[in-house]
Amino acid sequence: MSKPGQRVLAELRKMIASGELAAGERIVEIPTAERLQVSRMPVRMALRVLEQEGLLVKAGGRGYTVREVTEDDIAGAVEVRGVLEGLAARQAAERGISEETRAILRTCLDEGDRIFEKGHVLPEDLEAYHSLNMRFHQAIIEASGNRAIAEALARNDHLPFASVSSLAVDRDNLPREYQRFNFAHMQHHAAYDALINGQGARAEAIMREHANATLRYAEYFHPPREGVAVLKKSVAGEKDRA
């Protein structure tokens, strides 16, 4: 997707997450392009992607409507992700972690340590964490050697806000976000320790609990919060699943 398309996609995601585009609201290509002051093509591509992600549904005739996202929708999809990523971690630990995978995981941990060691975060820090988080999860999935896990996760990622590559952040409360993401980073450290020591059951339990932290996303959408943004990018260029 072009850079204009990526910008439109990111903007529309934020508008849906914050409630600026409400559930059931109709989205049509031309008015949306005018609203965002772009041409029709990037809007057309962005709307198709959002449909694939489960955020939009085809409307009768032309255009789309915003899909209603319930707490149960998010909770169910995240629980499935936790089971699958837990299985990946267990199988990776039991197979043994290669030096290449160990180096990737270690690099992610080091980057996270630098982000959180100053005791606070800025929005750009959370974007950096978003990138390393995807790489960390992707490395574990690949280390499992189980292609079926990656394929099942790819299908699950089409549910709203289910993917690990989608992070909801509250820019109006960065001190709380520091606590939340620093805790998630500590879980990464614990998962790494279990993985390199071949502790499959422990690695599985940690990754399942790690996914459960995502369940707090539901708080951000009911009711919508103005400071909320969704950080999400395709890992094409990094990998398409994290």
Tab-separated table of N, CA and C in Angstrom, residues 62-140:
chain	number	residue	atom	x	y	z
A	62	ARG	N	-23.639	0.908	-2.177
A	62	ARG	CA	-22.255	1.371	-2.171
A	62	ARG	C	-21.802	1.707	-0.760
A	63	GLY	N	-20.516	1.577	-0.548
A	63	GLY	CA	-19.932	1.977	0.722
A	63	GLY	C	-19.933	0.882	1.774
A	64	TYR	N	-19.582	1.290	2.986
A	64	TYR	CA	-19.439	0.384	4.116
A	64	TYR	C	-20.120	0.987	5.339
A	65	THR	N	-20.308	0.158	6.349
A	65	THR	CA	-20.733	0.659	7.655
A	65	THR	C	-19.739	0.168	8.700
A	66	VAL	N	-19.608	0.943	9.767
A	66	VAL	CA	-18.695	0.576	10.849
A	66	VAL	C	-19.306	-0.564	11.646
A	67	ARG	N	-18.532	-1.598	11.837
A	67	ARG	CA	-19.013	-2.750	12.595
A	67	ARG	C	-19.032	-2.434	14.083
A	68	GLU	N	-20.058	-2.884	14.759
A	68	GLU	CA	-20.100	-2.742	16.217
A	68	GLU	C	-19.117	-3.709	16.843
A	69	VAL	N	-18.280	-3.202	17.719
A	69	VAL	CA	-17.290	-4.027	18.413
A	69	VAL	C	-17.712	-4.145	19.864
A	70	THR	N	-18.028	-5.339	20.312
A	70	THR	CA	-18.453	-5.543	21.698
A	70	THR	C	-17.304	-6.076	22.537
A	71	GLU	N	-17.477	-6.007	23.826
A	71	GLU	CA	-16.470	-6.563	24.735
A	71	GLU	C	-16.306	-8.059	24.497
A	72	ASP	N	-17.405	-8.740	24.230
A	72	ASP	CA	-17.328	-10.181	23.972
A	72	ASP	C	-16.551	-10.478	22.700
A	73	ASP	N	-16.715	-9.636	21.674
A	73	ASP	CA	-15.957	-9.816	20.429
A	73	ASP	C	-14.459	-9.786	20.711
A	74	ILE	N	-14.049	-8.753	21.444
A	74	ILE	CA	-12.629	-8.584	21.726
A	74	ILE	C	-12.121	-9.694	22.635
A	75	ALA	N	-12.881	-9.987	23.693
A	75	ALA	CA	-12.446	-10.992	24.669
A	75	ALA	C	-12.296	-12.359	24.021
A	76	GLY	N	-13.251	-12.741	23.184
A	76	GLY	CA	-13.174	-14.053	22.548
A	76	GLY	C	-11.988	-14.181	21.630
A	77	ALA	N	-11.748	-13.153	20.814
A	77	ALA	CA	-10.630	-13.203	19.871
A	77	ALA	C	-9.292	-13.198	20.594
A	78	VAL	N	-9.190	-12.407	21.664
A	78	VAL	CA	-7.932	-12.342	22.406
A	78	VAL	C	-7.660	-13.654	23.136
A	79	GLU	N	-8.711	-14.275	23.651
A	79	GLU	CA	-8.527	-15.560	24.321
A	79	GLU	C	-8.001	-16.614	23.349
A	80	VAL	N	-8.545	-16.605	22.132
A	80	VAL	CA	-8.056	-17.542	21.112
A	80	VAL	C	-6.587	-17.257	20.805
A	81	ARG	N	-6.235	-15.979	20.678
A	81	ARG	CA	-4.834	-15.640	20.411
A	81	ARG	C	-3.928	-16.121	21.535
A	82	GLY	N	-4.388	-15.975	22.774
A	82	GLY	CA	-3.576	-16.426	23.900
A	82	GLY	C	-3.327	-17.922	23.861
A	83	VAL	N	-4.350	-18.685	23.502
A	83	VAL	CA	-4.196	-20.143	23.409
A	83	VAL	C	-3.185	-20.495	22.318
A	84	LEU	N	-3.309	-19.846	21.166
A	84	LEU	CA	-2.423	-20.159	20.040
A	84	LEU	C	-0.981	-19.727	20.306
A	85	GLU	N	-0.815	-18.530	20.864
A	85	GLU	CA	0.544	-18.077	21.149
A	85	GLU	C	1.159	-18.862	22.303
A	86	GLY	N	0.326	-19.285	23.249
A	86	GLY	CA	0.835	-20.146	24.308
A	86	GLY	C	1.323	-21.471	23.756
A	87	LEU	N	0.564	-22.045	22.826
A	87	LEU	CA	0.978	-23.292	22.180
A	87	LEU	C	2.283	-23.097	21.420
A	88	ALA	N	2.402	-21.965	20.707
A	88	ALA	CA	3.631	-21.678	19.969
A	88	ALA	C	4.825	-21.601	20.912
A	89	ALA	N	4.641	-20.935	22.060
A	89	ALA	CA	5.744	-20.800	23.016
A	89	ALA	C	6.141	-22.153	23.588
A	90	ARG	N	5.157	-22.980	23.915
A	90	ARG	CA	5.479	-24.299	24.459
A	90	ARG	C	6.248	-25.139	23.449
A	91	GLN	N	5.785	-25.154	22.215
A	91	GLN	CA	6.459	-25.951	21.194
A	91	GLN	C	7.846	-25.403	20.888
A	92	ALA	N	7.986	-24.072	20.910
A	92	ALA	CA	9.301	-23.481	20.672
A	92	ALA	C	10.280	-23.876	21.775
A	93	ALA	N	9.813	-23.826	23.020
A	93	ALA	CA	10.678	-24.196	24.144
A	93	ALA	C	11.067	-25.661	24.077
A	94	GLU	N	10.121	-26.507	23.707
A	94	GLU	CA	10.392	-27.942	23.642
A	94	GLU	C	11.319	-28.292	22.487
A	95	ARG	N	11.235	-27.564	21.375
A	95	ARG	CA	12.122	-27.800	20.243
A	95	ARG	C	13.531	-27.284	20.509
A	96	GLY	N	13.595	-26.238	21.304
A	96	GLY	CA	14.867	-25.570	21.546
A	96	GLY	C	14.962	-24.293	20.728
A	97	ILE	N	15.457	-23.247	21.345
A	97	ILE	CA	15.560	-21.944	20.691
A	97	ILE	C	16.915	-21.828	20.002
A	98	SER	N	16.880	-21.505	18.717
A	98	SER	CA	18.123	-21.349	17.957
A	98	SER	C	18.844	-20.079	18.386
A	99	GLU	N	20.120	-19.992	18.043
A	99	GLU	CA	20.886	-18.791	18.368
A	99	GLU	C	20.315	-17.576	17.650
A	100	GLU	N	19.822	-17.764	16.433
A	100	GLU	CA	19.242	-16.657	15.681
A	100	GLU	C	17.993	-16.115	16.378
A	101	THR	N	17.117	-17.032	16.795
A	101	THR	CA	15.907	-16.604	17.492
A	101	THR	C	16.237	-15.970	18.826
A	102	ARG	N	17.183	-16.554	19.526
A	102	ARG	CA	17.596	-15.996	20.820
A	102	ARG	C	18.080	-14.556	20.643
A	103	ALA	N	18.840	-14.308	19.560
A	103	ALA	CA	19.365	-12.962	19.320
A	103	ALA	C	18.235	-11.973	19.025
A	104	ILE	N	17.236	-12.405	18.261
A	104	ILE	CA	16.097	-11.531	17.956
A	104	ILE	C	15.352	-11.173	19.240
A	105	LEU	N	15.061	-12.181	20.037
A	105	LEU	CA	14.337	-11.945	21.287
A	105	LEU	C	15.132	-11.047	22.226
A	106	ARG	N	16.432	-11.282	22.318
A	106	ARG	CA	17.282	-10.496	23.196
A	106	ARG	C	17.332	-9.036	22.756
A	107	THR	N	17.393	-8.828	21.440
A	107	THR	CA	17.394	-7.463	20.914
A	107	THR	C	16.102	-6.735	21.274
A	108	CYS	N	14.969	-7.431	21.154
A	108	CYS	CA	13.684	-6.832	21.523
A	108	CYS	C	13.653	-6.454	23.002
A	109	LEU	N	14.194	-7.333	23.837
A	109	LEU	CA	14.223	-7.047	25.275
A	109	LEU	C	15.111	-5.839	25.579
A	110	ASP	N	16.257	-5.771	24.918
A	110	ASP	CA	17.163	-4.643	25.143
A	110	ASP	C	16.530	-3.329	24.715
A	111	GLU	N	15.837	-3.341	23.586
A	111	GLU	CA	15.158	-2.131	23.116
A	111	GLU	C	14.078	-1.707	24.105
A	112	GLY	N	13.333	-2.678	24.613
A	112	GLY	CA	12.305	-2.371	25.592
A	112	GLY	C	12.884	-1.825	26.885
A	113	ASP	N	14.007	-2.401	27.327
A	113	ASP	CA	14.652	-1.914	28.547
A	113	ASP	C	15.014	-0.438	28.412
A	114	ARG	N	15.510	-0.054	27.229
A	114	ARG	CA	15.894	1.347	27.016
A	114	ARG	C	14.665	2.265	27.022
A	115	ILE	N	13.536	1.756	26.523
A	115	ILE	CA	12.319	2.562	26.509
A	115	ILE	C	11.826	2.838	27.916
A	116	PHE	N	11.824	1.809	28.765
A	116	PHE	CA	11.172	1.927	30.065
A	116	PHE	C	12.097	2.337	31.204
A	117	GLU	N	13.404	2.314	30.981
A	117	GLU	CA	14.323	2.582	32.092
A	117	GLU	C	14.241	4.031	32.586
A	118	LYS	N	13.738	4.939	31.753
A	118	LYS	CA	13.669	6.339	32.180
A	118	LYS	C	12.461	6.626	33.066
A	119	GLY	N	11.554	5.651	33.227
A	119	GLY	CA	10.453	5.793	34.166
A	119	GLY	C	9.213	6.460	33.628
A	120	HIS	N	9.179	6.756	32.350
A	120	HIS	CA	7.987	7.326	31.727
A	120	HIS	C	8.046	7.025	30.229
A	121	VAL	N	6.920	7.250	29.551
A	121	VAL	CA	6.899	7.039	28.106
A	121	VAL	C	6.259	8.233	27.414
A	122	LEU	N	6.685	8.443	26.185
A	122	LEU	CA	6.090	9.409	25.277
A	122	LEU	C	5.383	8.635	24.172
A	123	PRO	N	4.502	9.284	23.410
A	123	PRO	CA	3.831	8.565	22.319
A	123	PRO	C	4.794	7.857	21.370
A	124	GLU	N	5.935	8.501	21.078
A	124	GLU	CA	6.904	7.855	20.178
A	124	GLU	C	7.534	6.610	20.801
A	125	ASP	N	7.614	6.575	22.142
A	125	ASP	CA	8.122	5.374	22.810
A	125	ASP	C	7.169	4.206	22.603
A	126	LEU	N	5.865	4.487	22.665
A	126	LEU	CA	4.879	3.427	22.492
A	126	LEU	C	4.890	2.911	21.053
A	127	GLU	N	5.181	3.789	20.098
A	127	GLU	CA	5.312	3.338	18.716
A	127	GLU	C	6.524	2.422	18.569
A	128	ALA	N	7.614	2.768	19.237
A	128	ALA	CA	8.805	1.914	19.199
A	128	ALA	C	8.522	0.569	19.865
A	129	TYR	N	7.794	0.605	20.987
A	129	TYR	CA	7.427	-0.640	21.655
A	129	TYR	C	6.545	-1.490	20.757
A	130	HIS	N	5.646	-0.837	20.044
A	130	HIS	CA	4.757	-1.536	19.115
A	130	HIS	C	5.562	-2.353	18.116
A	131	SER	N	6.624	-1.766	17.581
A	131	SER	CA	7.458	-2.451	16.600
A	131	SER	C	8.181	-3.651	17.210
A	132	LEU	N	8.805	-3.454	18.371
A	132	LEU	CA	9.548	-4.565	18.974
A	132	LEU	C	8.607	-5.654	19.460
A	133	ASN	N	7.406	-5.269	19.889
A	133	ASN	CA	6.428	-6.248	20.350
A	133	ASN	C	6.047	-7.199	19.216
A	134	MET	N	5.819	-6.659	18.031
A	134	MET	CA	5.484	-7.511	16.891
A	134	MET	C	6.631	-8.457	16.564
A	135	ARG	N	7.859	-7.953	16.600
A	135	ARG	CA	9.013	-8.797	16.277
A	135	ARG	C	9.196	-9.901	17.310
A	136	PHE	N	8.954	-9.578	18.566
A	136	PHE	CA	9.097	-10.571	19.638
A	136	PHE	C	8.106	-11.713	19.445
A	137	HIS	N	6.842	-11.365	19.228
A	137	HIS	CA	5.815	-12.388	19.048
A	137	HIS	C	6.048	-13.201	17.776
A	138	GLN	N	6.429	-12.534	16.702
A	138	GLN	CA	6.677	-13.224	15.445
A	138	GLN	C	7.793	-14.250	15.595
A	139	ALA	N	8.838	-13.875	16.312
A	139	ALA	CA	9.969	-14.787	16.503
A	139	ALA	C	9.539	-16.055	17.231
A	140	ILE	N	8.674	-15.923	18.225
A	140	ILE	CA	8.203	-17.096	18.966
A	140	ILE	C	7.352	-17.988	18.076
